[in-house]
Amino acid sequence: MKNGKFKLMFKYRRKISFQKLDTEFVQIAKKIEELKLPKDFLQFILFTISELFTNVKEHSKAKEVTFQIGVNKNCLIKVTDNGVGLRKSYLSKKIFPKDDVAAIEFALSGLSTKDPAERGFGLYTIRKFTEALRGETKIGTGSALAIIGKDKIQLKKLSPRKKGVSVEVKTKIKNINFYKIIK
Amino acid sequence: MKNLVPIKKRFLIFRDEAKEIEKMTKKRSRDNVYLDFSNVDFLSRSFADELLNIIEEKRRIKIVNLKPRLEKFFKIVTKTKQKTKKALEKW
């Protein structure tokens, strides 16, 4: 269905095996390119998916990933893995968040579980984009759920505990200056 | 151009893809090797970070035919790496 410049109503959901993340990224990217979204917004979507997929590959020890994207008036991207979760990932690199909430705070501050010379800024940058787009990011891991909106973070307890990590990014579709935000 | 290595993928996401490219350059002679990025449309930060690590170590590897927006992206990742390095040195 087309409305003006944008092809609206696009939904895609898929379970992806860990080994197929790269080929799946290519398939997803091609489908999203067909939507003819604003150029920098497309960059934002591809950037977000690539950051979330690399997080899974480099840190999660997950076997399977559930990927979901919905494009309507808004855009929703959700990546859920069945891996060790944020806190255990930090602990394995001798970084010690006291609980799952602290692990989310570490990730949002840009503290990476990788070698310090390769510090990661994935979730930190995704948060910056979401704020610029006046959207919302939800991060769930273990017993913690963080809902991050413009200038505020809401923390909730998850029950039952969540295995792995789930990241959901919901924004309006609009033009942004991708390279200004990512700086 | 001598020693031109065409990069066939349009999307480069993971660190191991940068390492695969490094392997491809090893098969070439000891002169400069030029990675032809004309077909590449998207780079992730992880990939860019890893490729920059490789290029820093092996200065004979050069990137050519990079699209302007990807060049911008490489510059941003380079700057972030430098900032992080400086911060770590101070720390």
mmCIF file of C-alpha atoms in Angstrom:
data_model
loop_
_atom_site.group_PDB
_atom_site.id
_atom_site.type_symbol
_atom_site.label_atom_id
_atom_site.label_comp_id
_atom_site.label_asym_id
_atom_site.label_seq_id
_atom_site.Cartn_x
_atom_site.Cartn_y
_atom_site.Cartn_z
ATOM 1 C CA MET A 1 0.000 0.000 0.000
ATOM 2 C CA LYS A 2 1.397 3.389 -0.884
ATOM 3 C CA ASN A 3 0.634 6.723 0.694
ATOM 4 C CA GLY A 4 2.451 9.636 -0.886
ATOM 5 C CA LYS A 5 6.140 8.876 -0.963
ATOM 6 C CA PHE A 6 6.085 6.060 1.566
ATOM 7 C CA LYS A 7 4.925 2.540 1.209
ATOM 8 C CA LEU A 8 3.126 1.974 4.473
ATOM 9 C CA MET A 9 2.061 -1.053 6.470
ATOM 10 C CA PHE A 10 5.026 -3.298 6.409
ATOM 11 C CA LYS A 11 5.395 -6.090 8.897
ATOM 12 C CA TYR A 12 8.094 -8.704 9.115
ATOM 13 C CA ARG A 13 8.799 -11.160 11.894
ATOM 14 C CA ARG A 14 11.245 -14.002 11.872
ATOM 15 C CA LYS A 15 13.134 -16.400 14.067
ATOM 16 C CA ILE A 16 16.750 -16.443 12.984
ATOM 17 C CA SER A 17 19.400 -18.939 13.900
ATOM 18 C CA PHE A 18 22.573 -17.362 15.263
ATOM 19 C CA GLN A 19 24.650 -18.580 12.298
ATOM 20 C CA LYS A 20 22.368 -16.927 9.760
ATOM 21 C CA LEU A 21 22.368 -13.382 11.125
ATOM 22 C CA ASP A 22 24.500 -12.032 8.274
ATOM 23 C CA THR A 23 22.447 -13.490 5.412
ATOM 24 C CA GLU A 24 19.242 -12.523 7.181
ATOM 25 C CA PHE A 25 20.458 -8.938 7.591
ATOM 26 C CA VAL A 26 20.884 -8.695 3.814
ATOM 27 C CA GLN A 27 17.331 -9.983 3.208
ATOM 28 C CA ILE A 28 15.871 -7.596 5.774
ATOM 29 C CA ALA A 29 17.849 -4.619 4.452
ATOM 30 C CA LYS A 30 16.647 -5.256 0.888
ATOM 31 C CA LYS A 31 13.019 -5.381 2.016
ATOM 32 C CA ILE A 32 13.386 -2.155 4.009
ATOM 33 C CA GLU A 33 15.081 -0.381 1.091
ATOM 34 C CA GLU A 34 11.970 -1.076 -1.001
ATOM 35 C CA LEU A 35 9.884 1.029 1.394
ATOM 36 C CA LYS A 36 11.494 4.221 0.064
ATOM 37 C CA LEU A 37 11.830 5.793 3.485
ATOM 38 C CA PRO A 38 13.680 9.100 3.983
ATOM 39 C CA LYS A 39 17.370 8.412 3.303
ATOM 40 C CA ASP A 40 18.725 9.162 6.755
ATOM 41 C CA PHE A 41 15.842 7.364 8.431
ATOM 42 C CA LEU A 42 16.744 4.281 6.396
ATOM 43 C CA GLN A 43 20.318 4.656 7.649
ATOM 44 C CA PHE A 44 18.974 4.835 11.199
ATOM 45 C CA ILE A 45 16.976 1.596 10.746
ATOM 46 C CA LEU A 46 19.896 -0.294 9.199
ATOM 47 C CA PHE A 47 22.259 1.079 11.845
ATOM 48 C CA THR A 48 19.912 0.013 14.660
ATOM 49 C CA ILE A 49 19.440 -3.511 13.306
ATOM 50 C CA SER A 50 23.175 -3.899 12.671
ATOM 51 C CA GLU A 51 24.025 -2.756 16.213
ATOM 52 C CA LEU A 52 21.491 -5.123 17.754
ATOM 53 C CA PHE A 53 22.616 -8.049 15.590
ATOM 54 C CA THR A 54 26.300 -7.429 16.387
ATOM 55 C CA ASN A 55 25.461 -7.210 20.091
ATOM 56 C CA VAL A 56 23.829 -10.632 19.825
ATOM 57 C CA LYS A 57 26.731 -12.091 17.880
ATOM 58 C CA GLU A 58 29.521 -10.635 20.003
ATOM 59 C CA HIS A 59 28.061 -10.885 23.499
ATOM 60 C CA SER A 60 24.921 -12.941 23.902
ATOM 61 C CA LYS A 61 25.927 -16.577 23.268
ATOM 62 C CA ALA A 62 22.392 -16.918 21.923
ATOM 63 C CA LYS A 63 21.364 -19.731 19.617
ATOM 64 C CA GLU A 64 18.328 -17.992 18.278
ATOM 65 C CA VAL A 65 17.139 -14.454 17.675
ATOM 66 C CA THR A 66 13.631 -13.199 17.060
ATOM 67 C CA PHE A 67 13.547 -10.179 14.811
ATOM 68 C CA GLN A 68 10.533 -8.032 14.207
ATOM 69 C CA ILE A 69 9.970 -4.836 12.251
ATOM 70 C CA GLY A 70 6.778 -2.926 11.655
ATOM 71 C CA VAL A 71 6.523 0.213 9.561
ATOM 72 C CA ASN A 72 3.338 2.207 9.588
ATOM 73 C CA LYS A 73 3.028 5.800 10.761
ATOM 74 C CA ASN A 74 5.644 4.696 13.249
ATOM 75 C CA CYS A 75 8.520 2.303 13.010
ATOM 76 C CA LEU A 76 9.029 -0.535 15.464
ATOM 77 C CA ILE A 77 12.144 -2.682 15.603
ATOM 78 C CA LYS A 78 12.441 -5.501 18.101
ATOM 79 C CA VAL A 79 15.292 -7.951 18.572
ATOM 80 C CA THR A 80 15.066 -10.639 21.229
ATOM 81 C CA ASP A 81 17.711 -13.253 21.934
ATOM 82 C CA ASN A 82 17.809 -16.333 24.118
ATOM 83 C CA GLY A 83 21.362 -15.783 25.327
ATOM 84 C CA VAL A 84 23.022 -15.147 28.687
ATOM 85 C CA GLY A 85 21.615 -11.655 29.265
ATOM 86 C CA LEU A 86 23.381 -8.332 29.806
ATOM 87 C CA ARG A 87 24.562 -8.891 33.390
ATOM 88 C CA LYS A 88 26.162 -12.276 32.739
ATOM 89 C CA SER A 89 27.792 -10.874 29.630
ATOM 90 C CA TYR A 90 29.435 -8.142 31.735
ATOM 91 C CA LEU A 91 30.382 -10.599 34.479
ATOM 92 C CA SER A 92 32.161 -12.832 31.973
ATOM 93 C CA LYS A 93 34.421 -9.854 31.143
ATOM 94 C CA LYS A 94 35.063 -9.078 34.807
ATOM 95 C CA ILE A 95 32.789 -6.060 34.888
ATOM 96 C CA PHE A 96 30.477 -6.301 37.860
ATOM 97 C CA PRO A 97 27.043 -4.689 37.662
ATOM 98 C CA LYS A 98 25.286 -5.391 40.949
ATOM 99 C CA ASP A 99 22.019 -6.393 39.267
ATOM 100 C CA ASP A 100 20.168 -6.388 35.940
ATOM 101 C CA VAL A 101 19.182 -2.736 36.282
ATOM 102 C CA ALA A 102 22.837 -1.765 36.738
ATOM 103 C CA ALA A 103 23.745 -3.862 33.682
ATOM 104 C CA ILE A 104 21.226 -1.911 31.579
ATOM 105 C CA GLU A 105 22.624 1.366 32.945
ATOM 106 C CA PHE A 106 26.160 0.250 32.023
ATOM 107 C CA ALA A 107 25.044 -0.590 28.475
ATOM 108 C CA LEU A 108 23.236 2.730 28.072
ATOM 109 C CA SER A 109 26.333 4.613 29.204
ATOM 110 C CA GLY A 110 28.368 2.972 26.427
ATOM 111 C CA LEU A 111 30.354 0.618 28.627
ATOM 112 C CA SER A 112 31.278 -2.335 26.475
ATOM 113 C CA THR A 113 31.963 -5.929 27.424
ATOM 114 C CA LYS A 114 34.602 -5.973 24.718
ATOM 115 C CA ASP A 115 38.205 -4.985 24.975
ATOM 116 C CA PRO A 116 38.399 -1.369 26.238
ATOM 117 C CA ALA A 117 40.045 -0.324 22.973
ATOM 118 C CA GLU A 118 36.913 -1.471 21.158
ATOM 119 C CA ARG A 119 34.394 0.223 23.402
ATOM 120 C CA GLY A 120 30.881 -0.286 22.172
ATOM 121 C CA PHE A 121 28.284 2.407 21.935
ATOM 122 C CA GLY A 122 25.443 0.463 20.397
ATOM 123 C CA LEU A 123 22.641 0.987 22.891
ATOM 124 C CA TYR A 124 23.977 4.405 23.835
ATOM 125 C CA THR A 125 23.708 5.600 20.223
ATOM 126 C CA ILE A 126 20.365 3.916 19.615
ATOM 127 C CA ARG A 127 19.107 5.843 22.644
ATOM 128 C CA LYS A 128 20.422 9.105 21.148
ATOM 129 C CA PHE A 129 18.572 8.432 17.886
ATOM 130 C CA THR A 130 15.381 7.458 19.662
ATOM 131 C CA GLU A 131 15.488 10.658 21.697
ATOM 132 C CA ALA A 132 16.032 12.733 18.541
ATOM 133 C CA LEU A 133 13.041 11.004 16.964
ATOM 134 C CA ARG A 134 10.989 11.441 20.175
ATOM 135 C CA GLY A 135 10.532 7.713 20.367
ATOM 136 C CA GLU A 136 10.938 5.086 23.019
ATOM 137 C CA THR A 137 13.429 2.296 23.659
ATOM 138 C CA LYS A 138 12.616 -0.687 25.867
ATOM 139 C CA ILE A 139 15.372 -2.951 27.130
ATOM 140 C CA GLY A 140 14.472 -6.100 29.022
ATOM 141 C CA THR A 141 16.968 -8.511 30.554
ATOM 142 C CA GLY A 142 16.828 -10.802 33.587
ATOM 143 C CA SER A 143 14.493 -9.210 36.085
ATOM 144 C CA ALA A 144 14.758 -5.649 34.739
ATOM 145 C CA LEU A 145 12.895 -3.660 32.152
ATOM 146 C CA ALA A 146 13.970 -0.125 31.254
ATOM 147 C CA ILE A 147 11.683 2.138 29.282
ATOM 148 C CA ILE A 148 13.646 5.043 27.909
ATOM 149 C CA GLY A 149 11.867 8.086 26.570
ATOM 150 C CA LYS A 150 12.868 11.696 26.075
ATOM 151 C CA ASP A 151 14.937 12.687 29.119
ATOM 152 C CA LYS A 152 13.563 9.959 31.347
ATOM 153 C CA ILE A 153 14.141 6.313 32.192
ATOM 154 C CA GLN A 154 11.471 4.228 33.836
ATOM 155 C CA LEU A 155 12.611 1.034 35.511
ATOM 156 C CA LYS A 156 10.333 -1.900 36.163
ATOM 157 C CA LYS A 157 10.740 -5.353 37.603
ATOM 158 C CA LEU A 158 10.188 -8.214 35.203
ATOM 159 C CA SER A 159 8.484 -11.302 36.477
ATOM 160 C CA PRO A 160 9.180 -14.029 35.502
ATOM 161 C CA ARG A 161 12.823 -13.333 34.695
ATOM 162 C CA LYS A 162 13.624 -12.848 31.046
ATOM 163 C CA LYS A 163 16.251 -15.062 29.453
ATOM 164 C CA GLY A 164 18.603 -13.133 27.168
ATOM 165 C CA VAL A 165 18.017 -9.560 26.084
ATOM 166 C CA SER A 166 15.126 -7.911 24.351
ATOM 167 C CA VAL A 167 15.447 -4.474 22.766
ATOM 168 C CA GLU A 168 12.488 -2.661 21.268
ATOM 169 C CA VAL A 169 12.816 0.658 19.474
ATOM 170 C CA LYS A 170 9.726 2.606 18.513
ATOM 171 C CA THR A 171 9.916 5.950 16.711
ATOM 172 C CA LYS A 172 8.048 8.218 14.386
ATOM 173 C CA ILE A 173 9.155 8.129 10.768
ATOM 174 C CA LYS A 174 10.757 11.427 9.958
ATOM 175 C CA ASN A 175 13.786 12.987 8.407
ATOM 176 C CA ILE A 176 16.817 13.238 10.635
ATOM 177 C CA ASN A 177 20.438 14.133 10.172
ATOM 178 C CA PHE A 178 21.946 10.686 10.746
ATOM 179 C CA TYR A 179 25.578 11.816 10.757
ATOM 180 C CA LYS A 180 24.953 14.706 13.136
ATOM 181 C CA ILE A 181 23.328 12.436 15.707
ATOM 182 C CA ILE A 182 25.835 9.621 15.440
ATOM 183 C CA LYS A 183 28.833 11.937 16.050
ATOM 184 C CA MET B 1 44.871 -0.510 -10.670
ATOM 185 C CA LYS B 2 47.262 -3.168 -9.534
ATOM 186 C CA ASN B 3 46.199 -5.283 -6.560
ATOM 187 C CA LEU B 4 42.584 -4.197 -6.597
ATOM 188 C CA VAL B 5 40.365 -6.406 -4.407
ATOM 189 C CA PRO B 6 36.673 -5.997 -5.256
ATOM 190 C CA ILE B 7 34.394 -6.228 -2.224
ATOM 191 C CA LYS B 8 31.298 -7.949 -3.515
ATOM 192 C CA LYS B 9 28.963 -7.606 -0.550
ATOM 193 C CA ARG B 10 26.599 -4.597 -0.382
ATOM 194 C CA PHE B 11 26.155 -4.838 3.382
ATOM 195 C CA LEU B 12 29.067 -5.384 5.747
ATOM 196 C CA ILE B 13 28.027 -6.002 9.331
ATOM 197 C CA PHE B 14 30.243 -8.247 11.431
ATOM 198 C CA ARG B 15 33.859 -8.149 12.557
ATOM 199 C CA ASP B 16 34.557 -11.522 10.959
ATOM 200 C CA GLU B 17 33.660 -10.035 7.562
ATOM 201 C CA ALA B 18 36.514 -7.542 8.023
ATOM 202 C CA LYS B 19 38.793 -10.432 8.960
ATOM 203 C CA GLU B 20 37.732 -12.288 5.793
ATOM 204 C CA ILE B 21 38.742 -9.232 3.765
ATOM 205 C CA GLU B 22 42.088 -9.207 5.544
ATOM 206 C CA LYS B 23 42.579 -12.848 4.527
ATOM 207 C CA MET B 24 41.849 -11.916 0.907
ATOM 208 C CA THR B 25 44.598 -9.286 1.021
ATOM 209 C CA LYS B 26 47.114 -11.821 2.314
ATOM 210 C CA LYS B 27 46.917 -13.685 -0.968
ATOM 211 C CA ARG B 28 48.163 -10.576 -2.763
ATOM 212 C CA SER B 29 51.709 -9.378 -3.229
ATOM 213 C CA ARG B 30 53.567 -7.288 -0.668
ATOM 214 C CA ASP B 31 52.701 -4.013 -2.426
ATOM 215 C CA ASN B 32 49.740 -1.865 -1.461
ATOM 216 C CA VAL B 33 46.395 -3.627 -1.727
ATOM 217 C CA TYR B 34 43.362 -1.559 -2.732
ATOM 218 C CA LEU B 35 39.943 -2.622 -1.445
ATOM 219 C CA ASP B 36 37.330 -1.608 -3.995
ATOM 220 C CA PHE B 37 34.219 -0.559 -2.060
ATOM 221 C CA SER B 38 32.204 0.626 -5.083
ATOM 222 C CA ASN B 39 29.609 -2.102 -4.507
ATOM 223 C CA VAL B 40 29.237 -1.465 -0.762
ATOM 224 C CA ASP B 41 26.141 0.408 0.421
ATOM 225 C CA PHE B 42 26.170 -0.097 4.170
ATOM 226 C CA LEU B 43 28.713 -0.615 6.924
ATOM 227 C CA SER B 44 28.028 -1.336 10.558
ATOM 228 C CA ARG B 45 30.114 0.329 13.220
ATOM 229 C CA SER B 46 31.557 -3.045 14.295
ATOM 230 C CA PHE B 47 32.719 -3.803 10.765
ATOM 231 C CA ALA B 48 34.184 -0.313 10.310
ATOM 232 C CA ASP B 49 35.936 -0.505 13.673
ATOM 233 C CA GLU B 50 37.496 -3.876 12.856
ATOM 234 C CA LEU B 51 38.581 -2.839 9.357
ATOM 235 C CA LEU B 52 40.191 0.311 10.776
ATOM 236 C CA ASN B 53 42.076 -1.851 13.288
ATOM 237 C CA ILE B 54 43.354 -3.991 10.412
ATOM 238 C CA ILE B 55 44.308 -0.976 8.282
ATOM 239 C CA GLU B 56 46.129 0.627 11.216
ATOM 240 C CA GLU B 57 48.170 -2.526 11.659
ATOM 241 C CA LYS B 58 48.732 -3.189 7.979
ATOM 242 C CA ARG B 59 49.257 0.147 6.378
ATOM 243 C CA ARG B 60 49.543 -1.318 2.888
ATOM 244 C CA ILE B 61 45.753 -1.843 2.811
ATOM 245 C CA LYS B 62 43.888 1.099 1.266
ATOM 246 C CA ILE B 63 40.198 1.668 0.604
ATOM 247 C CA VAL B 64 39.119 3.054 -2.772
ATOM 248 C CA ASN B 65 35.812 3.966 -4.436
ATOM 249 C CA LEU B 66 34.057 4.532 -1.150
ATOM 250 C CA LYS B 67 30.642 6.232 -1.350
ATOM 251 C CA PRO B 68 30.698 9.710 0.281
ATOM 252 C CA ARG B 69 28.278 8.783 3.087
ATOM 253 C CA LEU B 70 30.376 5.738 3.968
ATOM 254 C CA GLU B 71 33.490 7.903 3.957
ATOM 255 C CA LYS B 72 31.708 10.186 6.432
ATOM 256 C CA PHE B 73 30.833 7.156 8.545
ATOM 257 C CA PHE B 74 34.442 5.913 8.551
ATOM 258 C CA LYS B 75 35.576 9.381 9.675
ATOM 259 C CA ILE B 76 33.093 9.353 12.565
ATOM 260 C CA VAL B 77 34.192 5.871 13.676
ATOM 261 C CA THR B 78 37.860 6.940 13.419
ATOM 262 C CA LYS B 79 37.167 10.004 15.564
ATOM 263 C CA THR B 80 35.337 7.924 18.176
ATOM 264 C CA LYS B 81 38.254 5.469 18.291
ATOM 265 C CA GLN B 82 40.717 8.320 18.803
ATOM 266 C CA LYS B 83 38.572 9.867 21.568
ATOM 267 C CA THR B 84 38.258 6.508 23.328
ATOM 268 C CA LYS B 85 41.990 5.894 23.045
ATOM 269 C CA LYS B 86 42.759 9.308 24.543
ATOM 270 C CA ALA B 87 40.251 8.808 27.352
ATOM 271 C CA LEU B 88 41.762 5.429 28.166
ATOM 272 C CA GLU B 89 45.289 6.856 28.192
ATOM 273 C CA LYS B 90 44.216 9.566 30.667
ATOM 274 C CA TRP B 91 42.422 7.006 32.781
#
